[in-house]
Amino acid sequence: MNLFADLLAASNSAKATSTGPRIQQRRGVEVKSSRELKIMAEASRIVATVLREIMGAVQPGQTTGDLDAIAERRIREMGATPSFKGYHGFPASICASINNEVVHGIPSAKRVIHKGDLLKVDTGAYFDGYHGDSCVTICVGDAPEEAQNLSRVARESLMAGLAKIKAGNTLLDIAGAVEDHVLANGYSVVEDYTGHGVGRNLHEEPSVFNFRTDDLPNLTLRPGMTLAVEPILNAGSKQCRTLKDRWTVVTRDGSLSAQWEHTIVVTSDGCDILTDRGD
């Protein structure tokens, strides 16, 4: 899998940055304690607050660099540090991906947001040793119906996947629900990037895939597992490519892309959405 989290698997030893531990060896699938879940709930609350504020603040004429500055300032004001900044060299606190950009768009003071854009904002917060992670898709201004529908279906597919989460179910239960909803609406599921475990590391095992496959481990869910579930949909082909900046991923056919993501904890009879924004 050409997966952002694979960078973590390639790391042979723990590393640290000025803001705390970021990159550690993968430790297998972890079940969090009640103490750890309380900390993750706070990290995730910070992420949800930042994304809610960004969704309310986005206007045509702003730059993605403006949004990155807002996110970093607010994350730090709430006592956390940005999970993404410095992570394997990523230079910003958010990923800001517009229109046919799929994931990992680098914010810039030169990248102006226009009316009608389909903007994906992904961010994370590192608080007291644990991460929260979430992404939203924003239809800027009077976005075309095509963009609004794609975003709506992406969000619905996330919720369809979350509805299948409970102890005893498997990752394939999540993947099947996501894939069925996406395909029923005529879109494609991006297979090059998946969700992931999250906790002490920004990316942990397992890979939370959004499509039926026998190529990835089909884990049985247990209470206390913390996952970042994040369907990524393209309006056209599922095929993607990475730009020369080595981060920004775009659709090969130039079609629009949308993504929604929540950090959740598995419970005995469902899941709790830790990054719930209250909307």
XYZ file of C-alpha atoms in Angstrom:
279
model
C 0.000 0.000 0.000
C 1.241 3.463 -0.894
C 0.170 4.710 2.525
C 1.209 7.778 4.511
C 1.343 5.575 7.598
C 3.897 3.334 5.883
C 6.452 6.047 6.588
C 6.039 5.099 10.211
C 6.573 1.412 9.535
C 9.832 2.259 7.761
C 11.164 4.013 10.842
C 13.679 1.771 12.598
C 13.926 3.642 15.876
C 12.133 6.179 18.018
C 12.735 9.818 17.204
C 11.754 13.055 18.901
C 11.166 16.657 17.924
C 11.186 19.859 19.925
C 7.491 19.397 20.672
C 7.708 15.846 21.963
C 7.770 12.283 20.681
C 6.310 11.987 17.211
C 7.726 8.979 15.416
C 8.073 5.680 17.235
C 8.367 2.110 16.103
C 5.042 0.452 15.458
C 3.889 -1.523 18.470
C 1.041 -3.586 17.062
C -2.644 -2.955 17.726
C -3.132 -1.349 21.123
C -6.140 -1.330 23.451
C -6.179 1.896 25.437
C -6.773 2.156 29.172
C -9.416 4.441 30.652
C -6.653 6.911 31.571
C -5.342 6.924 28.011
C -8.826 7.358 26.586
C -9.419 10.445 28.734
C -6.256 12.010 27.335
C -7.164 11.047 23.775
C -10.609 12.535 24.288
C -9.002 15.873 25.137
C -6.592 15.732 22.181
C -9.543 14.928 19.925
C -11.686 17.692 21.440
C -8.958 20.170 20.522
C -8.921 18.879 16.940
C -12.706 19.078 16.692
C -12.695 22.644 18.052
C -10.077 23.770 15.543
C -11.888 22.215 12.586
C -15.232 23.672 13.678
C -13.649 27.120 13.863
C -11.953 26.733 10.481
C -15.218 25.620 8.881
C -16.816 28.800 10.164
C -13.923 31.023 9.142
C -13.208 29.924 5.566
C -13.914 32.610 2.978
C -12.950 33.127 -0.655
C -9.793 35.221 -0.864
C -8.091 33.601 2.104
C -5.053 31.435 1.565
C -4.432 27.938 2.824
C -1.498 29.481 4.679
C -3.988 31.664 6.586
C -5.884 28.570 7.709
C -2.690 26.840 8.765
C -1.775 29.822 10.948
C -5.219 29.765 12.577
C -4.964 26.038 13.273
C -1.498 26.175 14.783
C -2.335 29.152 16.976
C -5.511 27.565 18.318
C -3.931 24.141 18.900
C -1.164 25.744 20.943
C -3.579 28.018 22.811
C -5.423 24.924 24.007
C -2.253 23.389 25.402
C -1.391 20.966 22.617
C 1.092 20.897 19.747
C 0.319 20.245 16.057
C 0.668 16.549 15.258
C 1.492 17.101 11.616
C 4.131 19.833 11.802
C 7.551 18.262 11.406
C 6.106 14.759 10.987
C 8.559 13.148 8.566
C 9.365 16.687 7.467
C 5.823 17.883 6.749
C 6.059 21.680 7.042
C 2.615 22.661 8.355
C -0.051 22.059 10.991
C -2.806 21.135 8.538
C -3.087 19.381 5.219
C -5.079 21.641 2.899
C -6.109 19.907 -0.321
C -8.268 21.664 -2.915
C -10.508 20.215 -5.644
C -8.564 17.416 -7.392
C -5.967 17.299 -4.607
C -6.659 14.115 -2.675
C -4.497 14.311 0.464
C -1.426 15.976 2.012
C -1.741 19.360 0.317
C 0.846 21.756 1.745
C -0.601 25.098 2.942
C 0.868 28.188 1.308
C 0.503 31.940 1.511
C 0.308 31.827 -2.292
C -2.551 29.330 -2.527
C -5.745 31.396 -2.640
C -9.097 29.793 -1.821
C -11.793 30.595 -4.375
C -15.578 30.531 -4.339
C -16.731 27.080 -5.385
C -13.606 25.255 -4.233
C -13.836 21.865 -2.558
C -11.399 22.185 0.347
C -10.214 19.313 2.540
C -8.686 20.311 5.889
C -6.989 17.560 7.899
C -5.293 18.223 11.235
C -4.130 16.592 14.427
C -3.277 17.628 17.981
C -0.709 16.056 20.302
C -1.720 16.419 23.941
C -0.033 14.851 26.965
C 1.500 12.074 24.860
C -1.480 11.192 22.647
C -2.902 12.289 19.302
C -6.320 13.127 17.899
C -6.860 13.252 14.105
C -9.741 14.400 11.921
C -10.559 15.776 8.474
C -13.464 17.752 7.014
C -14.424 18.721 3.483
C -15.644 22.283 3.017
C -17.671 23.530 0.044
C -16.484 27.116 -0.196
C -19.228 29.584 -1.006
C -21.768 28.497 -3.608
C -19.954 25.316 -4.644
C -21.177 23.373 -7.694
C -23.724 20.633 -7.080
C -21.142 18.025 -8.115
C -18.825 19.123 -5.306
C -21.605 19.267 -2.727
C -22.841 15.784 -3.630
C -19.362 14.274 -3.479
C -18.745 15.774 -0.039
C -22.149 14.617 1.192
C -21.603 11.042 0.040
C -18.100 11.008 1.545
C -19.506 12.073 4.891
C -22.355 9.566 4.645
C -19.889 6.796 3.844
C -17.887 7.662 6.958
C -21.002 7.442 9.099
C -22.020 4.176 7.402
C -18.635 2.739 8.334
C -18.852 3.999 11.907
C -22.280 2.390 12.255
C -20.630 -1.009 11.759
C -18.106 -0.529 14.558
C -18.588 -2.539 17.722
C -16.692 -5.210 19.591
C -16.760 -8.494 17.654
C -17.161 -6.919 14.225
C -14.208 -6.657 11.857
C -12.436 -4.132 9.673
C -14.145 -5.713 6.656
C -17.519 -4.818 8.163
C -16.431 -1.162 8.137
C -14.919 -1.420 4.655
C -17.958 -3.098 3.137
C -20.354 -0.467 4.467
C -18.170 2.353 3.155
C -17.598 0.768 -0.255
C -21.246 -0.131 -0.797
C -22.418 3.427 -0.116
C -19.738 4.970 -2.321
C -20.335 2.671 -5.285
C -24.109 2.992 -4.997
C -23.674 6.720 -5.557
C -21.400 6.338 -8.579
C -18.087 7.346 -7.025
C -14.802 5.509 -6.476
C -12.953 4.661 -3.273
C -9.297 5.686 -3.149
C -7.372 2.525 -2.250
C -3.859 3.978 -1.997
C -4.609 5.617 1.367
C -6.464 4.211 4.348
C -7.403 5.035 7.897
C -5.252 3.836 10.767
C -4.907 3.268 14.443
C -4.093 6.361 16.473
C -2.858 7.007 20.001
C 0.690 7.475 21.259
C 1.644 7.530 17.588
C -0.149 9.563 14.963
C -0.258 6.449 12.782
C -0.553 3.056 14.430
C -1.723 -0.369 13.360
C -4.116 -1.443 11.967
C -4.764 -0.046 8.487
C -8.482 0.812 8.427
C -9.305 0.198 4.786
C -12.410 1.452 2.971
C -12.794 -1.320 0.392
C -13.115 -5.098 0.431
C -9.716 -6.769 0.253
C -7.884 -9.915 1.249
C -4.519 -8.159 1.097
C -4.739 -6.489 4.524
C -5.338 -8.103 7.935
C -9.042 -8.327 8.813
C -8.813 -7.465 12.487
C -11.605 -8.250 14.955
C -12.514 -5.127 16.921
C -12.173 -4.972 20.712
C -13.310 -2.346 23.224
C -10.669 0.319 23.775
C -9.191 0.243 20.265
C -8.792 3.746 18.884
C -9.059 4.238 15.141
C -9.005 7.066 12.628
C -11.617 6.142 10.032
C -11.292 8.213 6.855
C -12.976 7.344 3.557
C -11.529 9.190 0.557
C -13.729 9.390 -2.543
C -13.007 10.488 -6.095
C -15.668 11.652 -8.519
C -13.871 9.806 -11.308
C -11.143 7.182 -11.282
C -9.646 5.944 -8.007
C -6.145 6.358 -9.458
C -3.861 8.980 -7.848
C -0.367 10.369 -8.289
C 2.021 12.360 -6.112
C 3.319 15.763 -7.217
C 6.972 16.819 -7.288
C 6.721 18.287 -3.784
C 6.574 14.611 -2.659
C 3.522 15.279 -0.490
C 0.535 16.514 -2.485
C -1.509 13.685 -3.990
C -3.901 14.436 -6.874
C -6.393 12.460 -8.935
C -4.884 11.174 -12.175
C -7.909 12.197 -14.222
C -8.314 15.643 -12.636
C -11.630 14.750 -10.974
C -12.724 16.099 -7.604
C -11.870 14.321 -4.357
C -13.474 14.472 -0.888
C -12.577 13.125 2.541
C -14.104 12.996 6.015
C -12.391 11.510 9.070
C -13.084 10.913 12.755
C -11.033 9.495 15.600
C -13.164 6.934 17.444
C -12.916 4.436 20.287
C -14.500 0.998 19.924
C -17.054 0.105 22.615
C -18.886 -3.126 23.366
C -21.959 -2.063 21.390
C -20.724 0.654 19.025
C -18.185 3.456 19.061
C -17.666 6.865 20.626
C -16.657 9.633 18.201
C -13.872 11.456 19.998
C -13.574 14.184 17.342
C -17.312 14.912 17.247
C -17.788 18.600 16.368
C -21.396 18.759 17.534
C -22.745 19.321 14.028
